[in-house]
PDB file of C-alpha atoms in Angstrom:
ATOM      1  CA  MET A   1       5.355 -17.864 -11.617  1.00 55.00           C
ATOM      2  CA  TYR A   2       1.913 -16.520 -12.500  1.00 64.00           C
ATOM      3  CA  ASN A   3       0.773 -14.250 -14.955  1.00 77.00           C
ATOM      4  CA  LEU A   4       0.226 -11.335 -13.418  1.00 82.00           C
ATOM      5  CA  ARG A   5      -3.511 -11.425 -15.331  1.00 77.00           C
ATOM      6  CA  ASP A   6      -4.260 -14.483 -13.626  1.00 81.00           C
ATOM      7  CA  ILE A   7      -4.219 -12.997 -10.137  1.00 85.00           C
ATOM      8  CA  ALA A   8      -5.824  -9.315 -10.934  1.00 89.00           C
ATOM      9  CA  ILE A   9      -9.169  -9.311 -10.456  1.00 92.00           C
ATOM     10  CA  PHE A  10      -9.958  -5.721 -10.834  1.00 95.00           C
ATOM     11  CA  PRO A  11      -8.575  -3.646 -13.733  1.00 92.00           C
ATOM     12  CA  LEU A  12      -4.799  -3.048 -13.307  1.00 93.00           C
ATOM     13  CA  GLY A  13      -5.267   0.824 -14.202  1.00 94.00           C
ATOM     14  CA  GLN A  14      -2.724   3.380 -15.412  1.00 96.00           C
ATOM     15  CA  GLU A  15       0.432   3.978 -13.769  1.00 97.00           C
ATOM     16  CA  ASN A  16       0.354   6.203 -10.862  1.00 97.00           C
ATOM     17  CA  THR A  17       2.288   8.646 -11.620  1.00 97.00           C
ATOM     18  CA  GLU A  18       0.390  11.277  -9.727  1.00 95.00           C
ATOM     19  CA  TYR A  19       1.536   9.572  -6.657  1.00 96.00           C
ATOM     20  CA  ALA A  20       4.848   8.145  -7.966  1.00 97.00           C
ATOM     21  CA  GLN A  21       7.200  10.584  -5.615  1.00 98.00           C
ATOM     22  CA  TYR A  22       5.088   9.205  -2.141  1.00 98.00           C
ATOM     23  CA  PHE A  23       6.690   5.045  -4.189  1.00 98.00           C
ATOM     24  CA  THR A  24      10.125   3.352  -4.984  1.00 98.00           C
ATOM     25  CA  GLY A  25       9.381   1.052  -7.696  1.00 98.00           C
ATOM     26  CA  THR A  26       6.408   1.451 -10.151  1.00 98.00           C
ATOM     27  CA  SER A  27       2.567   1.033  -8.830  1.00 98.00           C
ATOM     28  CA  TYR A  28      -0.648   1.229 -10.912  1.00 97.00           C
ATOM     29  CA  LEU A  29      -3.979   2.608  -9.395  1.00 98.00           C
ATOM     30  CA  SER A  30      -7.555   1.822 -10.465  1.00 97.00           C
ATOM     31  CA  MET A  31      -9.902   4.065  -8.673  1.00 97.00           C
ATOM     32  CA  LEU A  32     -13.203   1.718  -8.253  1.00 98.00           C
ATOM     33  CA  SER A  33     -15.463   4.695  -5.613  1.00 98.00           C
ATOM     34  CA  THR A  34     -14.895   7.869  -5.282  1.00 96.00           C
ATOM     35  CA  HIS A  35     -18.310   8.856  -4.116  1.00 94.00           C
ATOM     36  CA  GLY A  36     -18.630   8.166  -0.354  1.00 91.00           C
ATOM     37  CA  VAL A  37     -16.373   6.001   0.264  1.00 95.00           C
ATOM     38  CA  VAL A  38     -13.507   5.996  -1.558  1.00 97.00           C
ATOM     39  CA  ILE A  39     -11.669   2.925  -3.018  1.00 98.00           C
ATOM     40  CA  GLY A  40      -8.758   2.549  -5.298  1.00 98.00           C
ATOM     41  CA  ASN A  41      -7.110  -1.104  -6.897  1.00 98.00           C
ATOM     42  CA  VAL A  42      -3.377  -0.565  -5.641  1.00 98.00           C
ATOM     43  CA  THR A  43      -1.020  -2.424  -7.432  1.00 97.00           C
ATOM     44  CA  PHE A  44       2.822  -2.861  -6.622  1.00 98.00           C
ATOM     45  CA  ALA A  45       5.257  -4.358  -9.608  1.00 97.00           C
ATOM     46  CA  PRO A  46       7.397  -6.678  -7.694  1.00 97.00           C
ATOM     47  CA  GLY A  47      10.155  -4.644  -5.342  1.00 97.00           C
ATOM     48  CA  CYS A  48       7.799  -2.056  -5.332  1.00 98.00           C
ATOM     49  CA  ARG A  49       6.573   0.193  -2.033  1.00 98.00           C
ATOM     50  CA  ASN A  50       5.144   3.086  -0.714  1.00 98.00           C
ATOM     51  CA  ASN A  51       7.425   5.466   1.620  1.00 98.00           C
ATOM     52  CA  TRP A  52       5.971   5.773   5.396  1.00 98.00           C
ATOM     53  CA  HIS A  53       3.032   7.691   6.058  1.00 98.00           C
ATOM     54  CA  ILE A  54       0.435   8.745   8.645  1.00 98.00           C
ATOM     55  CA  HIS A  55      -3.203   8.952   7.881  1.00 98.00           C
ATOM     56  CA  ASN A  56      -4.405  11.831   9.691  1.00 98.00           C
ATOM     57  CA  ALA A  57      -8.180  12.633  11.122  1.00 98.00           C
ATOM     58  CA  SER A  58      -9.112  14.687  14.101  1.00 97.00           C
ATOM     59  CA  ARG A  59     -12.576  11.845  13.849  1.00 97.00           C
ATOM     60  CA  GLY A  60     -12.561   8.195  12.563  1.00 97.00           C
ATOM     61  CA  GLY A  61     -10.348   8.159   9.256  1.00 98.00           C
ATOM     62  CA  GLY A  62      -7.737   5.430   8.709  1.00 98.00           C
ATOM     63  CA  GLN A  63      -7.437   2.826   5.625  1.00 98.00           C
ATOM     64  CA  ILE A  64      -8.367  -0.665   5.741  1.00 98.00           C
ATOM     65  CA  LEU A  65      -5.915  -2.781   3.104  1.00 98.00           C
ATOM     66  CA  LEU A  66      -7.868  -5.938   0.868  1.00 98.00           C
ATOM     67  CA  VAL A  67      -5.556  -7.598  -0.475  1.00 98.00           C
ATOM     68  CA  THR A  68      -6.590  -9.860  -3.378  1.00 97.00           C
ATOM     69  CA  GLY A  69      -3.702 -11.128  -4.859  1.00 96.00           C
ATOM     70  CA  GLY A  70       0.141 -11.632  -4.361  1.00 96.00           C
ATOM     71  CA  ARG A  71       2.444 -11.605  -1.987  1.00 97.00           C
ATOM     72  CA  GLY A  72       3.708  -7.525  -0.074  1.00 98.00           C
ATOM     73  CA  TRP A  73       4.026  -6.324   3.300  1.00 98.00           C
ATOM     74  CA  TYR A  74       2.974  -3.982   6.091  1.00 98.00           C
ATOM     75  CA  GLN A  75       5.060  -2.590   8.681  1.00 98.00           C
ATOM     76  CA  GLU A  76       3.948  -0.071  10.934  1.00 98.00           C
ATOM     77  CA  TRP A  77       6.137   2.151  12.715  1.00 98.00           C
ATOM     78  CA  GLY A  78       8.704   0.524  15.546  1.00 97.00           C
ATOM     79  CA  LYS A  79       7.020  -3.115  14.749  1.00 97.00           C
ATOM     80  CA  PRO A  80       7.945  -6.306  13.283  1.00 97.00           C
ATOM     81  CA  ALA A  81       7.177  -5.944   8.986  1.00 98.00           C
ATOM     82  CA  GLN A  82       4.137  -8.310   8.512  1.00 98.00           C
ATOM     83  CA  ALA A  83       3.308 -10.678   5.847  1.00 98.00           C
ATOM     84  CA  LEU A  84       0.786 -10.167   3.481  1.00 98.00           C
ATOM     85  CA  GLN A  85      -1.318 -12.589   1.029  1.00 98.00           C
ATOM     86  CA  ALA A  86      -4.392 -12.702  -0.892  1.00 97.00           C
ATOM     87  CA  GLY A  87      -7.499 -12.489   1.595  1.00 97.00           C
ATOM     88  CA  ASP A  88      -5.439 -10.730   4.608  1.00 98.00           C
ATOM     89  CA  VAL A  89      -6.966  -7.476   5.847  1.00 98.00           C
ATOM     90  CA  VAL A  90      -5.328  -4.686   7.451  1.00 98.00           C
ATOM     91  CA  ASN A  91      -7.511  -1.862   9.284  1.00 98.00           C
ATOM     92  CA  ILE A  92      -5.053   0.940   9.793  1.00 98.00           C
ATOM     93  CA  PRO A  93      -6.010   3.542  12.429  1.00 98.00           C
ATOM     94  CA  ALA A  94      -5.760   7.175  12.239  1.00 98.00           C
ATOM     95  CA  GLY A  95      -2.592   9.070  13.383  1.00 98.00           C
ATOM     96  CA  VAL A  96      -0.142   5.291  12.574  1.00 98.00           C
ATOM     97  CA  LYS A  97       2.965   5.804  10.698  1.00 98.00           C
ATOM     98  CA  HIS A  98       3.509   2.852   9.035  1.00 98.00           C
ATOM     99  CA  TRP A  99       3.918   1.339   4.897  1.00 98.00           C
ATOM    100  CA  HIS A 100       3.277  -1.120   2.608  1.00 98.00           C
ATOM    101  CA  GLY A 101       4.253  -2.393  -0.652  1.00 98.00           C
ATOM    102  CA  ALA A 102       4.926  -5.576  -2.482  1.00 98.00           C
ATOM    103  CA  ALA A 103       7.857  -8.652  -1.420  1.00 98.00           C
ATOM    104  CA  LYS A 104      10.644  -8.527  -3.612  1.00 97.00           C
ATOM    105  CA  ASP A 105       9.998 -11.497  -6.821  1.00 96.00           C
ATOM    106  CA  ASP A 106       6.248 -10.857  -6.391  1.00 96.00           C
ATOM    107  CA  TRP A 107       3.321  -8.636  -7.436  1.00 96.00           C
ATOM    108  CA  PHE A 108       1.410  -7.708  -4.688  1.00 97.00           C
ATOM    109  CA  ILE A 109      -2.236  -6.182  -4.988  1.00 98.00           C
ATOM    110  CA  HIS A 110      -5.055  -4.619  -2.634  1.00 98.00           C
ATOM    111  CA  LEU A 111      -7.836  -2.709  -2.467  1.00 98.00           C
ATOM    112  CA  ALA A 112      -6.700   0.425  -0.639  1.00 98.00           C
ATOM    113  CA  VAL A 113     -10.265   1.752   1.494  1.00 98.00           C
ATOM    114  CA  GLU A 114      -9.999   5.153   2.652  1.00 97.00           C
ATOM    115  CA  VAL A 115     -11.738   5.580   6.322  1.00 97.00           C
ATOM    116  CA  PRO A 116     -14.234   8.315   6.036  1.00 96.00           C
ATOM    117  CA  GLY A 117     -13.328  11.364   8.929  1.00 96.00           C
ATOM    118  CA  GLU A 118     -13.238  14.422   9.919  1.00 97.00           C
ATOM    119  CA  ASP A 119     -10.140  16.424   8.433  1.00 97.00           C
ATOM    120  CA  ALA A 120      -8.942  13.351   6.973  1.00 96.00           C
ATOM    121  CA  ALA A 121      -5.717  14.266   5.184  1.00 96.00           C
ATOM    122  CA  ASN A 122      -2.550  11.676   4.049  1.00 96.00           C
ATOM    123  CA  GLU A 123       0.749  13.134   5.371  1.00 98.00           C
ATOM    124  CA  TRP A 124       3.471  11.776   3.142  1.00 98.00           C
ATOM    125  CA  LEU A 125       6.773  11.080   5.053  1.00 98.00           C
ATOM    126  CA  GLU A 126      10.296   9.795   4.044  1.00 98.00           C
ATOM    127  CA  PRO A 127      11.292   6.188   1.562  1.00 98.00           C
ATOM    128  CA  VAL A 128      11.777   2.890   3.303  1.00 98.00           C
ATOM    129  CA  THR A 129      15.204   2.552   2.951  1.00 96.00           C
ATOM    130  CA  ASP A 130      16.395  -0.044   0.597  1.00 96.00           C
ATOM    131  CA  GLU A 131      18.419  -1.279   3.292  1.00 96.00           C
ATOM    132  CA  GLU A 132      15.183  -1.864   5.462  1.00 96.00           C
ATOM    133  CA  TYR A 133      13.878  -3.240   2.863  1.00 98.00           C
ATOM    134  CA  ARG A 134      16.403  -5.808   2.216  1.00 96.00           C
ATOM    135  CA  LYS A 135      16.548  -7.226   5.893  1.00 95.00           C
ATOM    136  CA  LEU A 136      12.731  -8.644   5.077  1.00 96.00           C
ATOM    137  CA  PRO A 137      12.571 -12.282   3.854  1.00 89.00           C
TER     138      PRO A 137
END
């Protein structure tokens, strides 16, 4: 097993208390850009995942995940979960219900890039249940 500092290429940031209500487990957030294109470095402790959510926009919008370290998951509603590792890129169109987070036994780090859009807003939904999450390998 490696040390988190060995795989983190951007600052860990502070514990993500502002959005903690939308996460199961502990995450950390370091905002890398808040001008033009918003980019956050999000670090998930092992077993941490965010709730199901949708990036809504009337035009444009969505999110891009650039995985920089560890192992994690991405899942769209009604589809099987996809394993993620460093170097993976996930393009999430506006209006798609999804979640992402760490593997049970590994840290997971990604850059969350907010795709600019008109009337863009996140809609946070229900948590990914422990039962759903335990089914993942």
